[in-house]
PDB file of C-alpha atoms in Angstrom:
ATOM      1  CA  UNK A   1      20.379 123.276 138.078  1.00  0.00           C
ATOM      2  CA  UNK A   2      17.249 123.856 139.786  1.00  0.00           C
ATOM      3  CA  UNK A   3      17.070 125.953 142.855  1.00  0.00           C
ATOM      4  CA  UNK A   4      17.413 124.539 146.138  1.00  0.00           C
ATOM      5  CA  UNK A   5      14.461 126.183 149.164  1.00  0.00           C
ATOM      6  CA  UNK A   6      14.980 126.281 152.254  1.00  0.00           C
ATOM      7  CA  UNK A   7      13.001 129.441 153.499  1.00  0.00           C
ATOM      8  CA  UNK A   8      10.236 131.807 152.638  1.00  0.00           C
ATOM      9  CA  UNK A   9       9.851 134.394 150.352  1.00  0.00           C
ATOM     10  CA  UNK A  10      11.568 137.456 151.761  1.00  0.00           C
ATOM     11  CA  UNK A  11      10.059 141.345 151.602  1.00  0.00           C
ATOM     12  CA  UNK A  12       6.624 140.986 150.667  1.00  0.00           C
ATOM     13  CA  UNK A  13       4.886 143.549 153.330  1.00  0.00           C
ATOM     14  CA  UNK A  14       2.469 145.241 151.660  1.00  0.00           C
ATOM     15  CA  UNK A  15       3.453 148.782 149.940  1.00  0.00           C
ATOM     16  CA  UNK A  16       7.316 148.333 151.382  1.00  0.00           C
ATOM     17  CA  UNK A  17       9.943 148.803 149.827  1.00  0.00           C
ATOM     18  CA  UNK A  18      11.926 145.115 148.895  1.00  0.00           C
ATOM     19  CA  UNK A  19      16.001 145.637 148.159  1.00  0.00           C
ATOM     20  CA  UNK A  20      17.961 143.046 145.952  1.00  0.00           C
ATOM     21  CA  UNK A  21      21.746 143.340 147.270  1.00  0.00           C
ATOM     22  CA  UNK A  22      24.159 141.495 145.056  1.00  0.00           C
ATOM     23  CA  UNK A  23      27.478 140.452 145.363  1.00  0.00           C
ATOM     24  CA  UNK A  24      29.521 141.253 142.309  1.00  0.00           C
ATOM     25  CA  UNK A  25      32.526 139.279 141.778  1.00  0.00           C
ATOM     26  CA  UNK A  26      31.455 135.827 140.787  1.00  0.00           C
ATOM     27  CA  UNK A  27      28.064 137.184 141.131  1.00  0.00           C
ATOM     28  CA  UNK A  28      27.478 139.193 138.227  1.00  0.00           C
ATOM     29  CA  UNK A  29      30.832 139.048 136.191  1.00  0.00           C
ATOM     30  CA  UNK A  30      33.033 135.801 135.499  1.00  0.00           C
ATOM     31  CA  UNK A  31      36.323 137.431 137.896  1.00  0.00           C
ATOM     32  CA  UNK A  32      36.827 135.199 140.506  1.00  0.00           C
ATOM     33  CA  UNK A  33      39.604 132.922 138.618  1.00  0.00           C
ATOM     34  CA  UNK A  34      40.939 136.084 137.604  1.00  0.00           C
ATOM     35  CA  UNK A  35      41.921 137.048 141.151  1.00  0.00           C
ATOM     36  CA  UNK A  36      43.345 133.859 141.980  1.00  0.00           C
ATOM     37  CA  UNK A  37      45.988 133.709 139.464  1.00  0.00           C
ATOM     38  CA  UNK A  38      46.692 137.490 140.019  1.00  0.00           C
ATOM     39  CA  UNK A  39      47.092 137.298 143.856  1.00  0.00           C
ATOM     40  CA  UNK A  40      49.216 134.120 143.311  1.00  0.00           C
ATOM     41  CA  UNK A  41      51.376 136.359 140.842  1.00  0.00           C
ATOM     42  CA  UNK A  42      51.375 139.155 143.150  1.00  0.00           C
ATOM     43  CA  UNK A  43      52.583 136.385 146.285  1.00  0.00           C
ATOM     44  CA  UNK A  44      55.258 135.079 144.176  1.00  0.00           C
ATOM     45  CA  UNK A  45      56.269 139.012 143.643  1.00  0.00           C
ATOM     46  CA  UNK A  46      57.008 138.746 146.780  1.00  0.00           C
ATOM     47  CA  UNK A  47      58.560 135.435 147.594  1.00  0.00           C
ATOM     48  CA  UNK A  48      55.308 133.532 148.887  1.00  0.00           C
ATOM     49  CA  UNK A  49      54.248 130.400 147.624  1.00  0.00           C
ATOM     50  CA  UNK A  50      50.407 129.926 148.130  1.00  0.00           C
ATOM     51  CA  UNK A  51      48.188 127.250 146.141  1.00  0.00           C
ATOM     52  CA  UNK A  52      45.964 128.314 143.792  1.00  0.00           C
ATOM     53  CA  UNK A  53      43.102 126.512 145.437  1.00  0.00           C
ATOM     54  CA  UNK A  54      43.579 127.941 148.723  1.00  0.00           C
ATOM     55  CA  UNK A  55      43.500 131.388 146.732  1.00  0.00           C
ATOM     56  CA  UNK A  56      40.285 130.644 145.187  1.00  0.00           C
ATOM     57  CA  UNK A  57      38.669 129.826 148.280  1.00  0.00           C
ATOM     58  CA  UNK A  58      39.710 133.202 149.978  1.00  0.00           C
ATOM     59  CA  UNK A  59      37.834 135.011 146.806  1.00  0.00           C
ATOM     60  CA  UNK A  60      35.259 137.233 148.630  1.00  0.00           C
ATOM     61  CA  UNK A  61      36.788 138.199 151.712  1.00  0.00           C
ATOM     62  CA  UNK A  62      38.423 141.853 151.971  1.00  0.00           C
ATOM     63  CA  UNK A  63      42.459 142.027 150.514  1.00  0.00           C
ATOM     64  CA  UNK A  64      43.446 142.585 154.835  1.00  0.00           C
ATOM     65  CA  UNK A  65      41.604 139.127 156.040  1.00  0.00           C
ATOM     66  CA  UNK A  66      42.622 137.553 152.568  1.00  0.00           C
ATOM     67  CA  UNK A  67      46.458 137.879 153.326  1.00  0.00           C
ATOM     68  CA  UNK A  68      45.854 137.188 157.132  1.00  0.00           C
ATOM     69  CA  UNK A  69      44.397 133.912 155.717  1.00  0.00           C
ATOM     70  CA  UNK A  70      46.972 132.707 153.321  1.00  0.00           C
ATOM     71  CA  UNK A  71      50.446 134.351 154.282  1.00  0.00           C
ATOM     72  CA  UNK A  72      52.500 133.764 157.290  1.00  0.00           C
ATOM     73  CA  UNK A  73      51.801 134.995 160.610  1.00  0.00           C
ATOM     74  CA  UNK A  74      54.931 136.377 161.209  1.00  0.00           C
ATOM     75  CA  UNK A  75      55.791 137.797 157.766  1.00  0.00           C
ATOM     76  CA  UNK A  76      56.726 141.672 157.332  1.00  0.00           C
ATOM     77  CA  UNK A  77      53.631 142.980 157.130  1.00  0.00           C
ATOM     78  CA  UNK A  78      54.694 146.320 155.778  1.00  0.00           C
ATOM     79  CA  UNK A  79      54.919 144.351 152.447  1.00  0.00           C
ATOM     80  CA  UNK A  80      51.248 143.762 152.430  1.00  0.00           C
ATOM     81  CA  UNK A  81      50.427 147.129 151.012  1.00  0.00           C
ATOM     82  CA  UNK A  82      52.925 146.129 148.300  1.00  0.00           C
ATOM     83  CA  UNK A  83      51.241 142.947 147.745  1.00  0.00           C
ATOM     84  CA  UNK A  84      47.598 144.290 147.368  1.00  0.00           C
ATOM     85  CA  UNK A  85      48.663 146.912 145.118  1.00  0.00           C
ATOM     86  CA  UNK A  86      50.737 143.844 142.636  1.00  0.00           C
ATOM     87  CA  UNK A  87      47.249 142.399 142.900  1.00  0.00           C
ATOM     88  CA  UNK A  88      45.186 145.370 141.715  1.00  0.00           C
ATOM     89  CA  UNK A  89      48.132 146.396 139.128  1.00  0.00           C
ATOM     90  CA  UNK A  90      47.801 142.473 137.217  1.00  0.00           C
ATOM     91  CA  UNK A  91      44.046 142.658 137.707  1.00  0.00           C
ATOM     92  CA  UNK A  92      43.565 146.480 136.194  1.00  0.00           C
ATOM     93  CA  UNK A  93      44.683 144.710 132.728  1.00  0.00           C
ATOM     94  CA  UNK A  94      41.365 142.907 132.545  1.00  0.00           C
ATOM     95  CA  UNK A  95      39.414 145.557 132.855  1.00  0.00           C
ATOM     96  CA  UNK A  96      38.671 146.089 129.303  1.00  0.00           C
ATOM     97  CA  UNK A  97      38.189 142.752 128.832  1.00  0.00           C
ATOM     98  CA  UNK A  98      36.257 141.593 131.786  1.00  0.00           C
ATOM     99  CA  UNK A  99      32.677 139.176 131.505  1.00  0.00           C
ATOM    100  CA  UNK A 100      29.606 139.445 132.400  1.00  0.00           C
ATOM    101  CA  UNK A 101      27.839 136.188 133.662  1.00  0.00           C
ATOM    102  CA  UNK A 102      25.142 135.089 131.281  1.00  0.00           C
ATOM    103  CA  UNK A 103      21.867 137.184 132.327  1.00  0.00           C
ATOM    104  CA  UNK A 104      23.892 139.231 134.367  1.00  0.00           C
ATOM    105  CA  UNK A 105      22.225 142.237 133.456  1.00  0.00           C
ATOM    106  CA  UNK A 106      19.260 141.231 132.253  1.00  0.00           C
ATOM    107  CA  UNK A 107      18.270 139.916 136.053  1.00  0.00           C
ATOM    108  CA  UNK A 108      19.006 143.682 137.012  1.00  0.00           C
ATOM    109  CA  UNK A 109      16.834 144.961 134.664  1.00  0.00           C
ATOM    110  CA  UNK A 110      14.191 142.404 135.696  1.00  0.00           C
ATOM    111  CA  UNK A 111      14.216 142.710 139.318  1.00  0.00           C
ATOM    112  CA  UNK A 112      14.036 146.640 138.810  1.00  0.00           C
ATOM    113  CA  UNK A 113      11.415 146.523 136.536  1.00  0.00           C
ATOM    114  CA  UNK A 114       9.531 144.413 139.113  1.00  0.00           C
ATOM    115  CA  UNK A 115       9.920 147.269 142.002  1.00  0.00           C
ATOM    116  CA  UNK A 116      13.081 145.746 143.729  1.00  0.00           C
ATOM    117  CA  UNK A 117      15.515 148.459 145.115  1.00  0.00           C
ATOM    118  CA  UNK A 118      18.698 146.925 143.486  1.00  0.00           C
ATOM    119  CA  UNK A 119      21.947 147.642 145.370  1.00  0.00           C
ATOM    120  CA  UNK A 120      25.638 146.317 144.035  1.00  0.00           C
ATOM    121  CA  UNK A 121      27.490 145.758 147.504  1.00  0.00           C
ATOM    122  CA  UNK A 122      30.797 144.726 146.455  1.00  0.00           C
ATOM    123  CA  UNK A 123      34.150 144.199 148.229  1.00  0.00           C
ATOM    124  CA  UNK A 124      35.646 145.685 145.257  1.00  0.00           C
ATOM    125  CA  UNK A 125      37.518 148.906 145.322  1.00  0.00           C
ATOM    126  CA  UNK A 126      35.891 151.842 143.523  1.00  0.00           C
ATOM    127  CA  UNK A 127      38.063 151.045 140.233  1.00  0.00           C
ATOM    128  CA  UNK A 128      37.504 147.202 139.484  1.00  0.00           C
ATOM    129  CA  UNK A 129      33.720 148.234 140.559  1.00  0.00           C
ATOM    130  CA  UNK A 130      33.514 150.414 137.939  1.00  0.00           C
ATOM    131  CA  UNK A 131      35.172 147.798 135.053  1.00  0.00           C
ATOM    132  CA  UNK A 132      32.633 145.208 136.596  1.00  0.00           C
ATOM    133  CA  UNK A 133      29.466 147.875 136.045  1.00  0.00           C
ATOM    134  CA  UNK A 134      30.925 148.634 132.724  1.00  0.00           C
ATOM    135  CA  UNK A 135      30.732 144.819 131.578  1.00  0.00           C
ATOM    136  CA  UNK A 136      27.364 144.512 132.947  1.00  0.00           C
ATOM    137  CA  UNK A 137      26.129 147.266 131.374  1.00  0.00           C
ATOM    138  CA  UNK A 138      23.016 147.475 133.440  1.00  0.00           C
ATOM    139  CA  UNK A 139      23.224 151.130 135.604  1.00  0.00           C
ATOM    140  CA  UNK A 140      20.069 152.553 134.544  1.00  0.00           C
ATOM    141  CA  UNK A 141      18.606 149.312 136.760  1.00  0.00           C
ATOM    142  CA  UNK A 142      20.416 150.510 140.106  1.00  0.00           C
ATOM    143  CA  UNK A 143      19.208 152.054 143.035  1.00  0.00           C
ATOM    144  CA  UNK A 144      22.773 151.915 145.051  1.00  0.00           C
ATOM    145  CA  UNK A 145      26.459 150.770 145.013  1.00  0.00           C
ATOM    146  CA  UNK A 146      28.944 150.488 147.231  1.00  0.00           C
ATOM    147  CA  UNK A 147      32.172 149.331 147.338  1.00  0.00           C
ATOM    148  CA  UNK A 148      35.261 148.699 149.967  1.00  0.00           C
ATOM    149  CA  UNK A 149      35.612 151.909 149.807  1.00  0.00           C
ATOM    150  CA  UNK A 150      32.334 152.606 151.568  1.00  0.00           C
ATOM    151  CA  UNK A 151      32.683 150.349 154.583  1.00  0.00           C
ATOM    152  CA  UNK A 152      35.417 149.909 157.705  1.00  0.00           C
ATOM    153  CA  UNK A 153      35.328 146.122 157.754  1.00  0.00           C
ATOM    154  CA  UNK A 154      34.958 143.713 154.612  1.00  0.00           C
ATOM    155  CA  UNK A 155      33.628 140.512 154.424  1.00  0.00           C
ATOM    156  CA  UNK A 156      32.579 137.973 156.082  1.00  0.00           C
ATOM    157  CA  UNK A 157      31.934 141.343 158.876  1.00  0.00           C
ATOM    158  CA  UNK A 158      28.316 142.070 158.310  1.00  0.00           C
ATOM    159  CA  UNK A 159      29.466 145.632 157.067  1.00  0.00           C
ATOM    160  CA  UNK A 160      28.798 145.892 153.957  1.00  0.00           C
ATOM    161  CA  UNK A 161      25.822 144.374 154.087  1.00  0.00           C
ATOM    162  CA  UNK A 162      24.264 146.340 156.833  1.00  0.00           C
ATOM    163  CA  UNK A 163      25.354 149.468 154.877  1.00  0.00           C
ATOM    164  CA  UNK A 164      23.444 148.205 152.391  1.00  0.00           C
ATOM    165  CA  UNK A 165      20.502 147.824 154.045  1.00  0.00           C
ATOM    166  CA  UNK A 166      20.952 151.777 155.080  1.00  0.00           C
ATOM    167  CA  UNK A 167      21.249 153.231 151.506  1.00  0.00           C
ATOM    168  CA  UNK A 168      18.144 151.105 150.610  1.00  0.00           C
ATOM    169  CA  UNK A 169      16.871 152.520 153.497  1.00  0.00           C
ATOM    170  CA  UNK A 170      14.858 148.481 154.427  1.00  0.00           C
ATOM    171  CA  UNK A 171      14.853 146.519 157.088  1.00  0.00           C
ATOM    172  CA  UNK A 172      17.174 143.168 157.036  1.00  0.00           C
ATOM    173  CA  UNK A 173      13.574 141.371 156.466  1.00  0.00           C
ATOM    174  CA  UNK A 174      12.822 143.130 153.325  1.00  0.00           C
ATOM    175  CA  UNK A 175      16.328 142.176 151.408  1.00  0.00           C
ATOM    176  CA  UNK A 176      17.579 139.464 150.144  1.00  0.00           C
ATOM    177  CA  UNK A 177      21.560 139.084 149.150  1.00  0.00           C
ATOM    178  CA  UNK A 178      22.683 137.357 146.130  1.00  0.00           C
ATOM    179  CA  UNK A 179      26.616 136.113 146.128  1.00  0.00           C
ATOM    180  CA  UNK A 180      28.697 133.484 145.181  1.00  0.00           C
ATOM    181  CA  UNK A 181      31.002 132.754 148.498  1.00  0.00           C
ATOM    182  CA  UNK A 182      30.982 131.204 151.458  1.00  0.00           C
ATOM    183  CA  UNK A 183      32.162 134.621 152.991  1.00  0.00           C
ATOM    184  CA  UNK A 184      28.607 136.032 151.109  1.00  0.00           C
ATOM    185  CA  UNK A 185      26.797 134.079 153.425  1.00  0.00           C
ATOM    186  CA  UNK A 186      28.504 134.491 156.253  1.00  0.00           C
ATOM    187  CA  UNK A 187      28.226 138.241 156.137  1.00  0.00           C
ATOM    188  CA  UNK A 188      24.664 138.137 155.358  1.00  0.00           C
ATOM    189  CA  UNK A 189      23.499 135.634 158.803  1.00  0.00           C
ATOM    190  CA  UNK A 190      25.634 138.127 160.943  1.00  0.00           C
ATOM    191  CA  UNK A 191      23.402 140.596 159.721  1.00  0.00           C
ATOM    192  CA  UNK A 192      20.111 138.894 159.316  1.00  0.00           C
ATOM    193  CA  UNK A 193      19.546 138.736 155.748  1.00  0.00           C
ATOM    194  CA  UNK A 194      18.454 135.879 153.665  1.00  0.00           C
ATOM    195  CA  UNK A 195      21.032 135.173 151.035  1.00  0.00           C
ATOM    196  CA  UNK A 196      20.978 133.023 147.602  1.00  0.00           C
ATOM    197  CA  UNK A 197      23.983 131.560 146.188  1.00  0.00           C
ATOM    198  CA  UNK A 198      25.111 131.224 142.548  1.00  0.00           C
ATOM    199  CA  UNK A 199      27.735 128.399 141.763  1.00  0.00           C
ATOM    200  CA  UNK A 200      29.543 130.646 138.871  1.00  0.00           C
ATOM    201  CA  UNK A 201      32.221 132.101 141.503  1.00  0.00           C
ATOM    202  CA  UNK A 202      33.170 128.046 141.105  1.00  0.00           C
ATOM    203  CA  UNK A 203      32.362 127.429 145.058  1.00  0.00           C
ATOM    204  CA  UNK A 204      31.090 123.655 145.749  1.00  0.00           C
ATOM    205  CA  UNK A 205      27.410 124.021 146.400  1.00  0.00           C
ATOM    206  CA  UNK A 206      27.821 122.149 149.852  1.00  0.00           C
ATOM    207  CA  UNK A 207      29.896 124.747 151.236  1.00  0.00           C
ATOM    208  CA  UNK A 208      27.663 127.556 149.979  1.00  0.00           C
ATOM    209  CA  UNK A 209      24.695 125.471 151.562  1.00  0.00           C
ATOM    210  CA  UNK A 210      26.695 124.930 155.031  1.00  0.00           C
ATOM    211  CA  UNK A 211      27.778 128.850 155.096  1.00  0.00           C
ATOM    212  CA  UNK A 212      23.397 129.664 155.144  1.00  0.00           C
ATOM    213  CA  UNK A 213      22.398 130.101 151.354  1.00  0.00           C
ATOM    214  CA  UNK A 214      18.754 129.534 151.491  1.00  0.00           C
ATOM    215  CA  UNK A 215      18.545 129.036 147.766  1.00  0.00           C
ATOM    216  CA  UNK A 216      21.214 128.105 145.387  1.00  0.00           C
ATOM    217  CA  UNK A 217      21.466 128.420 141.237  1.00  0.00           C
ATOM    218  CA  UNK A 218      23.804 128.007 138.486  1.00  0.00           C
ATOM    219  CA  UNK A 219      24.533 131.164 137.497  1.00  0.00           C
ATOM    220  CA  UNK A 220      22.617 134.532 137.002  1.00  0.00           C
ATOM    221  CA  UNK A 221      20.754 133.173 134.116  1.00  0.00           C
ATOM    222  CA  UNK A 222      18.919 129.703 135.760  1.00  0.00           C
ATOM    223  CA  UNK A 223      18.332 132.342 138.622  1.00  0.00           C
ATOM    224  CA  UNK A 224      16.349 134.386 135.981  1.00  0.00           C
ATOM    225  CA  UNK A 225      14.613 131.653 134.502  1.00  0.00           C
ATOM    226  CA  UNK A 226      13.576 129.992 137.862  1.00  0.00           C
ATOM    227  CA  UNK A 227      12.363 133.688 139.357  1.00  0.00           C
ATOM    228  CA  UNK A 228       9.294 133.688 140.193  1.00  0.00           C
ATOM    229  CA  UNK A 229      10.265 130.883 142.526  1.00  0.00           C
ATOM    230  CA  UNK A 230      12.604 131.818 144.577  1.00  0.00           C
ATOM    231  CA  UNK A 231      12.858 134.277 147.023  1.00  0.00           C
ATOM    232  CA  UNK A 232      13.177 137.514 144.215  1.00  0.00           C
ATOM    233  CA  UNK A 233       9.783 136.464 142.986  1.00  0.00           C
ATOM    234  CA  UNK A 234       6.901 138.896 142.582  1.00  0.00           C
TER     235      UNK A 234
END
């Protein structure tokens, strides 16, 4: 699929630093399924019935908003905890086993090798992060990662993405976020960034072009191949 334009090329003042933030979920590694059947197990744990669909489409936002979205209002919230921690218990038995998108890591490598700052900003906890960096198998190509861990608010709040911005110490003008959700996007306009969407997390390219993605791509590989033209060109 070729890439779709709708804005400039981002970071390209001369000598400045330019910082590649990347969603990783969906983004980098082929997960996002993978948390929709194991959030629908961990709901059924605990007596909710929730479609798989509506699941998939929550994929992105922080495990807090993702509940608020999909269970009850008036449920017992003190089970939530419970549910999360179902979720990240099913999940944890990917981990040896989880995929990397096709060019996952060799986009890394490029965009380092070409002077971008590469940060991994993921709503992951520290743990799955760490499975996800193992399958990519690109580290020596990052400049910073964060995790849920490292923010108060997930997405779609602009935290993450503004923290980002801080460790790669740019302005929002010199960055440019690549993710696979409609919450990506949405977190990246609150906080000014210009963002590229991939279709691998399995999100309709409509919605991804509705939420504010600028440019929009296949997967990590077609955004490789199509570089120089798009906004993480030279």
């Amino acid at each position: 699929m070729s890439g779709e334009r709708t804005a400039d090329t981002a970071g390209r003042d001369a000598g400045g630093r330019r910082a590649a933030l990347f969603d990783v979920d969906g983004t980098l590694v082929d997960t996002n399924y993978l948390h929709a059947v194991t959030w629908w197990e961990a709901m059924r744990q605990a007596g909710h019935t929730v479609g798989m669909r509506e699941i998939h489409h929550t994929i992105g936002m922080s495990s807090d908003k993702l509940m608020d979205r999909l269970l009850p209002e008036d449920r017992d919230r003190s089970r939530d905890e419970r549910i999360s921690g179902a979720h990240k218990a099913l999940y944890a038995e990917y981990f040896p086993r989880l995929p990397a998108l096709d060019g996952a890591s060799e986009l890394l490598r490029t965009l380092a090798g070409n002077g971008w700052y590469v940060v991994l900003a993921s709503s992951a906890s520290k743990d799955e992060l760490a499975a996800m960096r193992a399958a990519i198998g690109a580290d020596e190509a990052l400049g910073a990662v964060l995790s849920s861990d490292d923010v108060g608010e997930g997405k779609p709040a602009p935290d993450l993405v503004e923290q980002s911005l801080e460790r790669a110490g740019v302005p929002a003008g010199d960055a440019v976020f690549v993710g696979d959700t409609v919450w990506d996007m949405a977190a990246c306009g609150k906080a000014g960034v210009r963002s590229i969407a991939l279709l691998s997390g399995g999100i309709p390219a409509e919605l991804l072009r509705e939420a504010g993605a600028a440019e929009i791509y296949r997967d990590p590989a077609d955004l490789l191949r199509q570089l120089d033209d798009s906004a993480l060109g030279r």
